[in-house]
Amino acid sequence: MHEWALAEAIVNTVLRYKEENRLLKVNKVLVKLGSLQEIEKEVLISALEEFLKMKKLKVQFIIEEEEASFKCRICGEKWNFRGSPLNESERERVHFIPELIKIYCKCPSCGSSDFEVLKGRGVWIEWIKGESLP
């Protein structure tokens, strides 16, 4: 699953950050999930827990979702991506290739599919907190 690959990349990034910043340990990590990615939060959390066990680490992951919002390039309308109006097949496609949202979503005001994603795309580490070496 995609979430397992994401979890592995997140844990490896945290470990690299720990090493590069000479931290004794990492305590907390805030991970943001753009809602457009359609990430299964529970699956991601389970995968993170498994990778932490494998690496013998104890890190608290805080997972927050950022709602996607768009702006129409034709009429200027701004709207949010609430309650995923996509069916299961469409959600799966957008999960792997978020740019496909333009095929399935239109401006609620003028019906155009010419819009930009203002926020809510991607998965990123917002911050990492840990203890420095003495």
mmCIF file with all atom_site columns, C-alpha atoms in Angstrom:
data_model
loop_
_atom_site.group_PDB
_atom_site.id
_atom_site.type_symbol
_atom_site.label_atom_id
_atom_site.label_alt_id
_atom_site.label_comp_id
_atom_site.label_asym_id
_atom_site.label_entity_id
_atom_site.label_seq_id
_atom_site.pdbx_PDB_ins_code
_atom_site.Cartn_x
_atom_site.Cartn_y
_atom_site.Cartn_z
_atom_site.occupancy
_atom_site.B_iso_or_equiv
_atom_site.pdbx_formal_charge
_atom_site.auth_seq_id
_atom_site.auth_comp_id
_atom_site.auth_asym_id
_atom_site.auth_atom_id
_atom_site.pdbx_PDB_model_num
ATOM 1   C CA . MET A 1 1   ? 0.000   0.000  0.000   1.00 0.00 ? 1   MET A CA 1
ATOM 2   C CA . HIS A 1 2   ? 0.988   3.599  -0.606  1.00 0.00 ? 2   HIS A CA 1
ATOM 3   C CA . GLU A 1 3   ? 0.692   4.429  3.105   1.00 0.00 ? 3   GLU A CA 1
ATOM 4   C CA . TRP A 1 4   ? 3.397   1.879  3.971   1.00 0.00 ? 4   TRP A CA 1
ATOM 5   C CA . ALA A 1 5   ? 5.840   3.488  1.546   1.00 0.00 ? 5   ALA A CA 1
ATOM 6   C CA . LEU A 1 6   ? 4.992   6.889  3.023   1.00 0.00 ? 6   LEU A CA 1
ATOM 7   C CA . ALA A 1 7   ? 5.510   5.615  6.569   1.00 0.00 ? 7   ALA A CA 1
ATOM 8   C CA . GLU A 1 8   ? 8.902   4.174  5.670   1.00 0.00 ? 8   GLU A CA 1
ATOM 9   C CA . ALA A 1 9   ? 9.947   7.458  4.031   1.00 0.00 ? 9   ALA A CA 1
ATOM 10  C CA . ILE A 1 10  ? 8.754   9.463  7.052   1.00 0.00 ? 10  ILE A CA 1
ATOM 11  C CA . VAL A 1 11  ? 10.657  7.274  9.546   1.00 0.00 ? 11  VAL A CA 1
ATOM 12  C CA . ASN A 1 12  ? 13.796  7.354  7.395   1.00 0.00 ? 12  ASN A CA 1
ATOM 13  C CA . THR A 1 13  ? 13.554  11.139 7.103   1.00 0.00 ? 13  THR A CA 1
ATOM 14  C CA . VAL A 1 14  ? 13.208  11.467 10.876  1.00 0.00 ? 14  VAL A CA 1
ATOM 15  C CA . LEU A 1 15  ? 16.259  9.253  11.395  1.00 0.00 ? 15  LEU A CA 1
ATOM 16  C CA . ARG A 1 16  ? 18.283  11.266 8.883   1.00 0.00 ? 16  ARG A CA 1
ATOM 17  C CA . TYR A 1 17  ? 17.190  14.517 10.564  1.00 0.00 ? 17  TYR A CA 1
ATOM 18  C CA . LYS A 1 18  ? 18.197  13.093 13.954  1.00 0.00 ? 18  LYS A CA 1
ATOM 19  C CA . GLU A 1 19  ? 21.638  12.202 12.656  1.00 0.00 ? 19  GLU A CA 1
ATOM 20  C CA . GLU A 1 20  ? 22.224  15.434 10.714  1.00 0.00 ? 20  GLU A CA 1
ATOM 21  C CA . ASN A 1 21  ? 21.145  17.562 13.699  1.00 0.00 ? 21  ASN A CA 1
ATOM 22  C CA . ARG A 1 22  ? 23.004  15.413 16.213  1.00 0.00 ? 22  ARG A CA 1
ATOM 23  C CA . LEU A 1 23  ? 19.953  14.713 18.357  1.00 0.00 ? 23  LEU A CA 1
ATOM 24  C CA . LEU A 1 24  ? 20.105  12.301 21.259  1.00 0.00 ? 24  LEU A CA 1
ATOM 25  C CA . LYS A 1 25  ? 16.528  11.264 20.531  1.00 0.00 ? 25  LYS A CA 1
ATOM 26  C CA . VAL A 1 26  ? 13.413  12.385 18.691  1.00 0.00 ? 26  VAL A CA 1
ATOM 27  C CA . ASN A 1 27  ? 10.324  12.849 20.855  1.00 0.00 ? 27  ASN A CA 1
ATOM 28  C CA . LYS A 1 28  ? 7.566   14.180 18.593  1.00 0.00 ? 28  LYS A CA 1
ATOM 29  C CA . VAL A 1 29  ? 6.934   14.609 14.903  1.00 0.00 ? 29  VAL A CA 1
ATOM 30  C CA . LEU A 1 30  ? 4.062   16.502 13.275  1.00 0.00 ? 30  LEU A CA 1
ATOM 31  C CA . VAL A 1 31  ? 3.072   15.041 9.914   1.00 0.00 ? 31  VAL A CA 1
ATOM 32  C CA . LYS A 1 32  ? 0.594   16.908 7.720   1.00 0.00 ? 32  LYS A CA 1
ATOM 33  C CA . LEU A 1 33  ? -1.593  15.111 5.198   1.00 0.00 ? 33  LEU A CA 1
ATOM 34  C CA . GLY A 1 34  ? -3.158  17.084 2.388   1.00 0.00 ? 34  GLY A CA 1
ATOM 35  C CA . SER A 1 35  ? -6.763  15.898 2.090   1.00 0.00 ? 35  SER A CA 1
ATOM 36  C CA . LEU A 1 36  ? -6.362  15.728 -1.669  1.00 0.00 ? 36  LEU A CA 1
ATOM 37  C CA . GLN A 1 37  ? -3.973  12.800 -1.209  1.00 0.00 ? 37  GLN A CA 1
ATOM 38  C CA . GLU A 1 38  ? -6.790  10.654 0.244   1.00 0.00 ? 38  GLU A CA 1
ATOM 39  C CA . ILE A 1 39  ? -4.340  9.011  2.681   1.00 0.00 ? 39  ILE A CA 1
ATOM 40  C CA . GLU A 1 40  ? -5.849  6.377  4.974   1.00 0.00 ? 40  GLU A CA 1
ATOM 41  C CA . LYS A 1 41  ? -4.774  7.886  8.294   1.00 0.00 ? 41  LYS A CA 1
ATOM 42  C CA . GLU A 1 42  ? -5.284  4.690  10.316  1.00 0.00 ? 42  GLU A CA 1
ATOM 43  C CA . VAL A 1 43  ? -3.213  2.646  7.866   1.00 0.00 ? 43  VAL A CA 1
ATOM 44  C CA . LEU A 1 44  ? -0.435  5.257  7.946   1.00 0.00 ? 44  LEU A CA 1
ATOM 45  C CA . ILE A 1 45  ? -0.418  5.246  11.755  1.00 0.00 ? 45  ILE A CA 1
ATOM 46  C CA . SER A 1 46  ? -0.231  1.430  11.865  1.00 0.00 ? 46  SER A CA 1
ATOM 47  C CA . ALA A 1 47  ? 2.616   1.447  9.362   1.00 0.00 ? 47  ALA A CA 1
ATOM 48  C CA . LEU A 1 48  ? 4.497   4.119  11.335  1.00 0.00 ? 48  LEU A CA 1
ATOM 49  C CA . GLU A 1 49  ? 4.118   2.048  14.500  1.00 0.00 ? 49  GLU A CA 1
ATOM 50  C CA . GLU A 1 50  ? 5.491   -1.049 12.754  1.00 0.00 ? 50  GLU A CA 1
ATOM 51  C CA . PHE A 1 51  ? 8.495   0.804  11.329  1.00 0.00 ? 51  PHE A CA 1
ATOM 52  C CA . LEU A 1 52  ? 9.205   2.309  14.758  1.00 0.00 ? 52  LEU A CA 1
ATOM 53  C CA . LYS A 1 53  ? 9.150   -1.177 16.292  1.00 0.00 ? 53  LYS A CA 1
ATOM 54  C CA . MET A 1 54  ? 11.529  -2.459 13.615  1.00 0.00 ? 54  MET A CA 1
ATOM 55  C CA . LYS A 1 55  ? 13.920  0.443  14.267  1.00 0.00 ? 55  LYS A CA 1
ATOM 56  C CA . LYS A 1 56  ? 13.441  0.153  18.062  1.00 0.00 ? 56  LYS A CA 1
ATOM 57  C CA . LEU A 1 57  ? 12.360  3.774  18.368  1.00 0.00 ? 57  LEU A CA 1
ATOM 58  C CA . LYS A 1 58  ? 9.798   5.542  20.510  1.00 0.00 ? 58  LYS A CA 1
ATOM 59  C CA . VAL A 1 59  ? 8.497   8.626  18.734  1.00 0.00 ? 59  VAL A CA 1
ATOM 60  C CA . GLN A 1 60  ? 5.104   10.262 19.105  1.00 0.00 ? 60  GLN A CA 1
ATOM 61  C CA . PHE A 1 61  ? 3.660   11.037 15.688  1.00 0.00 ? 61  PHE A CA 1
ATOM 62  C CA . ILE A 1 62  ? 0.972   13.680 15.479  1.00 0.00 ? 62  ILE A CA 1
ATOM 63  C CA . ILE A 1 63  ? -0.967  13.376 12.245  1.00 0.00 ? 63  ILE A CA 1
ATOM 64  C CA . GLU A 1 64  ? -3.031  16.342 11.032  1.00 0.00 ? 64  GLU A CA 1
ATOM 65  C CA . GLU A 1 65  ? -5.012  16.743 7.855   1.00 0.00 ? 65  GLU A CA 1
ATOM 66  C CA . GLU A 1 66  ? -4.941  19.934 5.814   1.00 0.00 ? 66  GLU A CA 1
ATOM 67  C CA . GLU A 1 67  ? -8.141  20.482 3.878   1.00 0.00 ? 67  GLU A CA 1
ATOM 68  C CA . ALA A 1 68  ? -7.623  21.046 0.166   1.00 0.00 ? 68  ALA A CA 1
ATOM 69  C CA . SER A 1 69  ? -8.783  24.320 -1.307  1.00 0.00 ? 69  SER A CA 1
ATOM 70  C CA . PHE A 1 70  ? -8.912  25.506 -4.888  1.00 0.00 ? 70  PHE A CA 1
ATOM 71  C CA . LYS A 1 71  ? -9.186  28.727 -6.880  1.00 0.00 ? 71  LYS A CA 1
ATOM 72  C CA . CYS A 1 72  ? -10.751 28.908 -10.326 1.00 0.00 ? 72  CYS A CA 1
ATOM 73  C CA . ARG A 1 73  ? -8.523  30.590 -12.905 1.00 0.00 ? 73  ARG A CA 1
ATOM 74  C CA . ILE A 1 74  ? -11.576 31.623 -14.930 1.00 0.00 ? 74  ILE A CA 1
ATOM 75  C CA . CYS A 1 75  ? -13.945 33.259 -12.433 1.00 0.00 ? 75  CYS A CA 1
ATOM 76  C CA . GLY A 1 76  ? -11.788 33.496 -9.288  1.00 0.00 ? 76  GLY A CA 1
ATOM 77  C CA . GLU A 1 77  ? -14.126 31.353 -7.133  1.00 0.00 ? 77  GLU A CA 1
ATOM 78  C CA . LYS A 1 78  ? -12.457 29.675 -4.138  1.00 0.00 ? 78  LYS A CA 1
ATOM 79  C CA . TRP A 1 79  ? -13.785 26.444 -2.660  1.00 0.00 ? 79  TRP A CA 1
ATOM 80  C CA . ASN A 1 80  ? -12.785 23.565 -0.394  1.00 0.00 ? 80  ASN A CA 1
ATOM 81  C CA . PHE A 1 81  ? -12.576 19.847 -0.998  1.00 0.00 ? 81  PHE A CA 1
ATOM 82  C CA . ARG A 1 82  ? -14.998 18.646 1.677   1.00 0.00 ? 82  ARG A CA 1
ATOM 83  C CA . GLY A 1 83  ? -16.500 15.226 2.031   1.00 0.00 ? 83  GLY A CA 1
ATOM 84  C CA . SER A 1 84  ? -14.748 13.850 -1.061  1.00 0.00 ? 84  SER A CA 1
ATOM 85  C CA . PRO A 1 85  ? -17.361 13.917 -3.839  1.00 0.00 ? 85  PRO A CA 1
ATOM 86  C CA . LEU A 1 86  ? -15.395 11.180 -5.614  1.00 0.00 ? 86  LEU A CA 1
ATOM 87  C CA . ASN A 1 87  ? -16.413 7.541  -5.959  1.00 0.00 ? 87  ASN A CA 1
ATOM 88  C CA . GLU A 1 88  ? -14.070 4.758  -4.816  1.00 0.00 ? 88  GLU A CA 1
ATOM 89  C CA . SER A 1 89  ? -12.355 4.329  -8.198  1.00 0.00 ? 89  SER A CA 1
ATOM 90  C CA . GLU A 1 90  ? -11.802 8.079  -8.605  1.00 0.00 ? 90  GLU A CA 1
ATOM 91  C CA . ARG A 1 91  ? -10.464 8.367  -5.054  1.00 0.00 ? 91  ARG A CA 1
ATOM 92  C CA . GLU A 1 92  ? -7.941  5.609  -5.768  1.00 0.00 ? 92  GLU A CA 1
ATOM 93  C CA . ARG A 1 93  ? -6.715  7.391  -8.895  1.00 0.00 ? 93  ARG A CA 1
ATOM 94  C CA . VAL A 1 94  ? -6.373  10.763 -7.137  1.00 0.00 ? 94  VAL A CA 1
ATOM 95  C CA . HIS A 1 95  ? -4.657  9.044  -4.192  1.00 0.00 ? 95  HIS A CA 1
ATOM 96  C CA . PHE A 1 96  ? -1.767  8.054  -6.458  1.00 0.00 ? 96  PHE A CA 1
ATOM 97  C CA . ILE A 1 97  ? -1.865  10.984 -8.913  1.00 0.00 ? 97  ILE A CA 1
ATOM 98  C CA . PRO A 1 98  ? -3.416  14.058 -7.229  1.00 0.00 ? 98  PRO A CA 1
ATOM 99  C CA . GLU A 1 99  ? -3.254  16.081 -10.454 1.00 0.00 ? 99  GLU A CA 1
ATOM 100 C CA . LEU A 1 100 ? -6.123  13.928 -11.727 1.00 0.00 ? 100 LEU A CA 1
ATOM 101 C CA . ILE A 1 101 ? -8.461  15.927 -9.481  1.00 0.00 ? 101 ILE A CA 1
ATOM 102 C CA . LYS A 1 102 ? -8.959  18.282 -12.429 1.00 0.00 ? 102 LYS A CA 1
ATOM 103 C CA . ILE A 1 103 ? -10.687 15.489 -14.332 1.00 0.00 ? 103 ILE A CA 1
ATOM 104 C CA . TYR A 1 104 ? -13.194 14.821 -11.549 1.00 0.00 ? 104 TYR A CA 1
ATOM 105 C CA . CYS A 1 105 ? -13.699 18.232 -9.968  1.00 0.00 ? 105 CYS A CA 1
ATOM 106 C CA . LYS A 1 106 ? -15.087 21.455 -11.468 1.00 0.00 ? 106 LYS A CA 1
ATOM 107 C CA . CYS A 1 107 ? -15.533 25.001 -10.214 1.00 0.00 ? 107 CYS A CA 1
ATOM 108 C CA . PRO A 1 108 ? -18.874 25.143 -8.384  1.00 0.00 ? 108 PRO A CA 1
ATOM 109 C CA . SER A 1 109 ? -19.499 28.624 -9.771  1.00 0.00 ? 109 SER A CA 1
ATOM 110 C CA . CYS A 1 110 ? -18.667 28.417 -13.506 1.00 0.00 ? 110 CYS A CA 1
ATOM 111 C CA . GLY A 1 111 ? -18.042 24.693 -14.098 1.00 0.00 ? 111 GLY A CA 1
ATOM 112 C CA . SER A 1 112 ? -14.450 25.155 -15.301 1.00 0.00 ? 112 SER A CA 1
ATOM 113 C CA . SER A 1 113 ? -11.780 22.556 -14.628 1.00 0.00 ? 113 SER A CA 1
ATOM 114 C CA . ASP A 1 114 ? -9.084  25.250 -14.972 1.00 0.00 ? 114 ASP A CA 1
ATOM 115 C CA . PHE A 1 115 ? -8.223  25.787 -11.294 1.00 0.00 ? 115 PHE A CA 1
ATOM 116 C CA . GLU A 1 116 ? -5.210  25.799 -9.032  1.00 0.00 ? 116 GLU A CA 1
ATOM 117 C CA . VAL A 1 117 ? -4.712  23.870 -5.811  1.00 0.00 ? 117 VAL A CA 1
ATOM 118 C CA . LEU A 1 118 ? -4.088  26.454 -3.078  1.00 0.00 ? 118 LEU A CA 1
ATOM 119 C CA . LYS A 1 119 ? -3.428  23.980 -0.277  1.00 0.00 ? 119 LYS A CA 1
ATOM 120 C CA . GLY A 1 120 ? -4.080  20.453 0.889   1.00 0.00 ? 120 GLY A CA 1
ATOM 121 C CA . ARG A 1 121 ? -1.830  18.610 -1.524  1.00 0.00 ? 121 ARG A CA 1
ATOM 122 C CA . GLY A 1 122 ? 1.025   16.387 -0.439  1.00 0.00 ? 122 GLY A CA 1
ATOM 123 C CA . VAL A 1 123 ? 2.386   14.814 2.717   1.00 0.00 ? 123 VAL A CA 1
ATOM 124 C CA . TRP A 1 124 ? 5.068   16.585 4.710   1.00 0.00 ? 124 TRP A CA 1
ATOM 125 C CA . ILE A 1 125 ? 6.783   16.759 8.060   1.00 0.00 ? 125 ILE A CA 1
ATOM 126 C CA . GLU A 1 126 ? 5.845   20.088 9.639   1.00 0.00 ? 126 GLU A CA 1
ATOM 127 C CA . TRP A 1 127 ? 8.299   19.777 12.536  1.00 0.00 ? 127 TRP A CA 1
ATOM 128 C CA . ILE A 1 128 ? 10.485  17.389 14.510  1.00 0.00 ? 128 ILE A CA 1
ATOM 129 C CA . LYS A 1 129 ? 11.178  17.864 18.215  1.00 0.00 ? 129 LYS A CA 1
ATOM 130 C CA . GLY A 1 130 ? 13.923  16.065 20.045  1.00 0.00 ? 130 GLY A CA 1
ATOM 131 C CA . GLU A 1 131 ? 16.709  16.266 22.608  1.00 0.00 ? 131 GLU A CA 1
ATOM 132 C CA . SER A 1 132 ? 20.111  17.579 21.615  1.00 0.00 ? 132 SER A CA 1
ATOM 133 C CA . LEU A 1 133 ? 23.346  15.899 22.549  1.00 0.00 ? 133 LEU A CA 1
ATOM 134 C CA . PRO A 1 134 ? 25.083  17.576 25.520  1.00 0.00 ? 134 PRO A CA 1
#
